[in-house]
mmCIF file of C-alpha atoms and ligand atoms in Angstrom:
data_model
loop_
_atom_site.group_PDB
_atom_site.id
_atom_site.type_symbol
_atom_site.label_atom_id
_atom_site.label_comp_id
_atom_site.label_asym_id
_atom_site.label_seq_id
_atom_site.Cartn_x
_atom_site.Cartn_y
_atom_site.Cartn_z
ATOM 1 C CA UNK Q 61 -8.468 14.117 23.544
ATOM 2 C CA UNK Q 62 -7.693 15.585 19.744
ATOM 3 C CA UNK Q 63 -7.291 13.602 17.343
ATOM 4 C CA UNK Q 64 -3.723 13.812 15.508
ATOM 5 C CA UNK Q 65 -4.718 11.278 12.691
ATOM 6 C CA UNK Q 66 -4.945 13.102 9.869
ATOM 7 C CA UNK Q 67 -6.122 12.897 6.476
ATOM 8 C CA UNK Q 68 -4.077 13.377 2.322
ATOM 9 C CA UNK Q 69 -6.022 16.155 1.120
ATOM 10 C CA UNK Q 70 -6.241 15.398 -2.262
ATOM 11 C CA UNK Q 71 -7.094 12.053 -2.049
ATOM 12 C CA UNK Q 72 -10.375 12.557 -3.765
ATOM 13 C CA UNK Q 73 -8.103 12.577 -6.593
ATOM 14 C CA UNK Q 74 -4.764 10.832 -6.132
ATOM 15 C CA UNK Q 75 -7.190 7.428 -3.973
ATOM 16 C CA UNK Q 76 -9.602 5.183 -4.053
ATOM 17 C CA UNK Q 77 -10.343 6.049 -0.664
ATOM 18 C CA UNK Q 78 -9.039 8.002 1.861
ATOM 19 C CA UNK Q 79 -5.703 7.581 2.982
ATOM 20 C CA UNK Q 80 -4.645 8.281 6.788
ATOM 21 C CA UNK Q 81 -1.439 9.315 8.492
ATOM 22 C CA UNK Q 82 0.025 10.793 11.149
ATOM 23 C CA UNK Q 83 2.607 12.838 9.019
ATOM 24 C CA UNK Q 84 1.914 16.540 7.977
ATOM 25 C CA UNK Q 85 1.979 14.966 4.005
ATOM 26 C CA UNK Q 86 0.539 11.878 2.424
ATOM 27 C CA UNK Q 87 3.183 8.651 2.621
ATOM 28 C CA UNK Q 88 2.078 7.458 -0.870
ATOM 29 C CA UNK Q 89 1.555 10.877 -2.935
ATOM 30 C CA UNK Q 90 3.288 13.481 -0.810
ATOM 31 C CA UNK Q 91 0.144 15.891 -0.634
ATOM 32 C CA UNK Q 92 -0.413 18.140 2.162
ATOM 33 C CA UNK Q 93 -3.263 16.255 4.681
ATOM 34 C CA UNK Q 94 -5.806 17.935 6.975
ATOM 35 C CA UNK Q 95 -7.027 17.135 10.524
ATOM 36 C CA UNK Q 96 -8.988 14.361 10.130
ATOM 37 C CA UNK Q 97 -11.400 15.566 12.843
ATOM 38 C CA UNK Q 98 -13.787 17.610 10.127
ATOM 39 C CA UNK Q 99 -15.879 14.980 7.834
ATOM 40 C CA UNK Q 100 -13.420 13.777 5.530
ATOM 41 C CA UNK Q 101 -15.022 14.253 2.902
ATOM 42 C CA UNK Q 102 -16.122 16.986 1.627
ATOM 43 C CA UNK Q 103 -20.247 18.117 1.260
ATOM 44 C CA UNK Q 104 -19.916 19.813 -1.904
ATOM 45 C CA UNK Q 105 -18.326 16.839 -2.736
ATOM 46 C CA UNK Q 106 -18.675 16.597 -7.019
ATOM 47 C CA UNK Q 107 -18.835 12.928 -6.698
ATOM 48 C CA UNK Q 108 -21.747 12.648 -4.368
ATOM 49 C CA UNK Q 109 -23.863 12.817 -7.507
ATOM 50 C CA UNK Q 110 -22.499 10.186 -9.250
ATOM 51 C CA UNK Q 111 -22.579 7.990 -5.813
ATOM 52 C CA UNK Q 112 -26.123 8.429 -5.625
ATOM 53 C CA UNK Q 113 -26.503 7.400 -9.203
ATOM 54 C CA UNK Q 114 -24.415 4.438 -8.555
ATOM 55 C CA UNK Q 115 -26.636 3.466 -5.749
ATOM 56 C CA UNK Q 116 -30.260 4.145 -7.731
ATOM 57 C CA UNK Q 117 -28.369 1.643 -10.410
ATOM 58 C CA UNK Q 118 -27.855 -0.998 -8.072
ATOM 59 C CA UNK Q 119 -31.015 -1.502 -6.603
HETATM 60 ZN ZN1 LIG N 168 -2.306 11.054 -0.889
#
């Protein structure tokens, strides 16, 4: 079966972490959301960078 949980689109930006709904727009900033069936997040992601620096820091 599909999944209908979906996914705010922009909550690279507007959350700490991703925030998921059933509703065609995000309950806390009102931003369009996306299938959450792809990865949801995104592999060009501009933050993977500084997660893997975070990580190296940590060890
Ligand atoms: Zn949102």
């Amino acid at each position: 079966m599909k999944s209908d949980i979906r996914v705010c689109s922009a909550w690279h930006e507007a959350h700490d972490r991703p925030v998921y709904t059933l509703s065609e727009s995000c309950p806390d900033c009102g931003a369009e959301t996306a299938n959450s069936a792809p990865a949801p997040f995104d592999p060009t992601d501009p933050h993977g960078e500084y997660r893997r620096a975070l990580k190296r820091r940590n060890r």
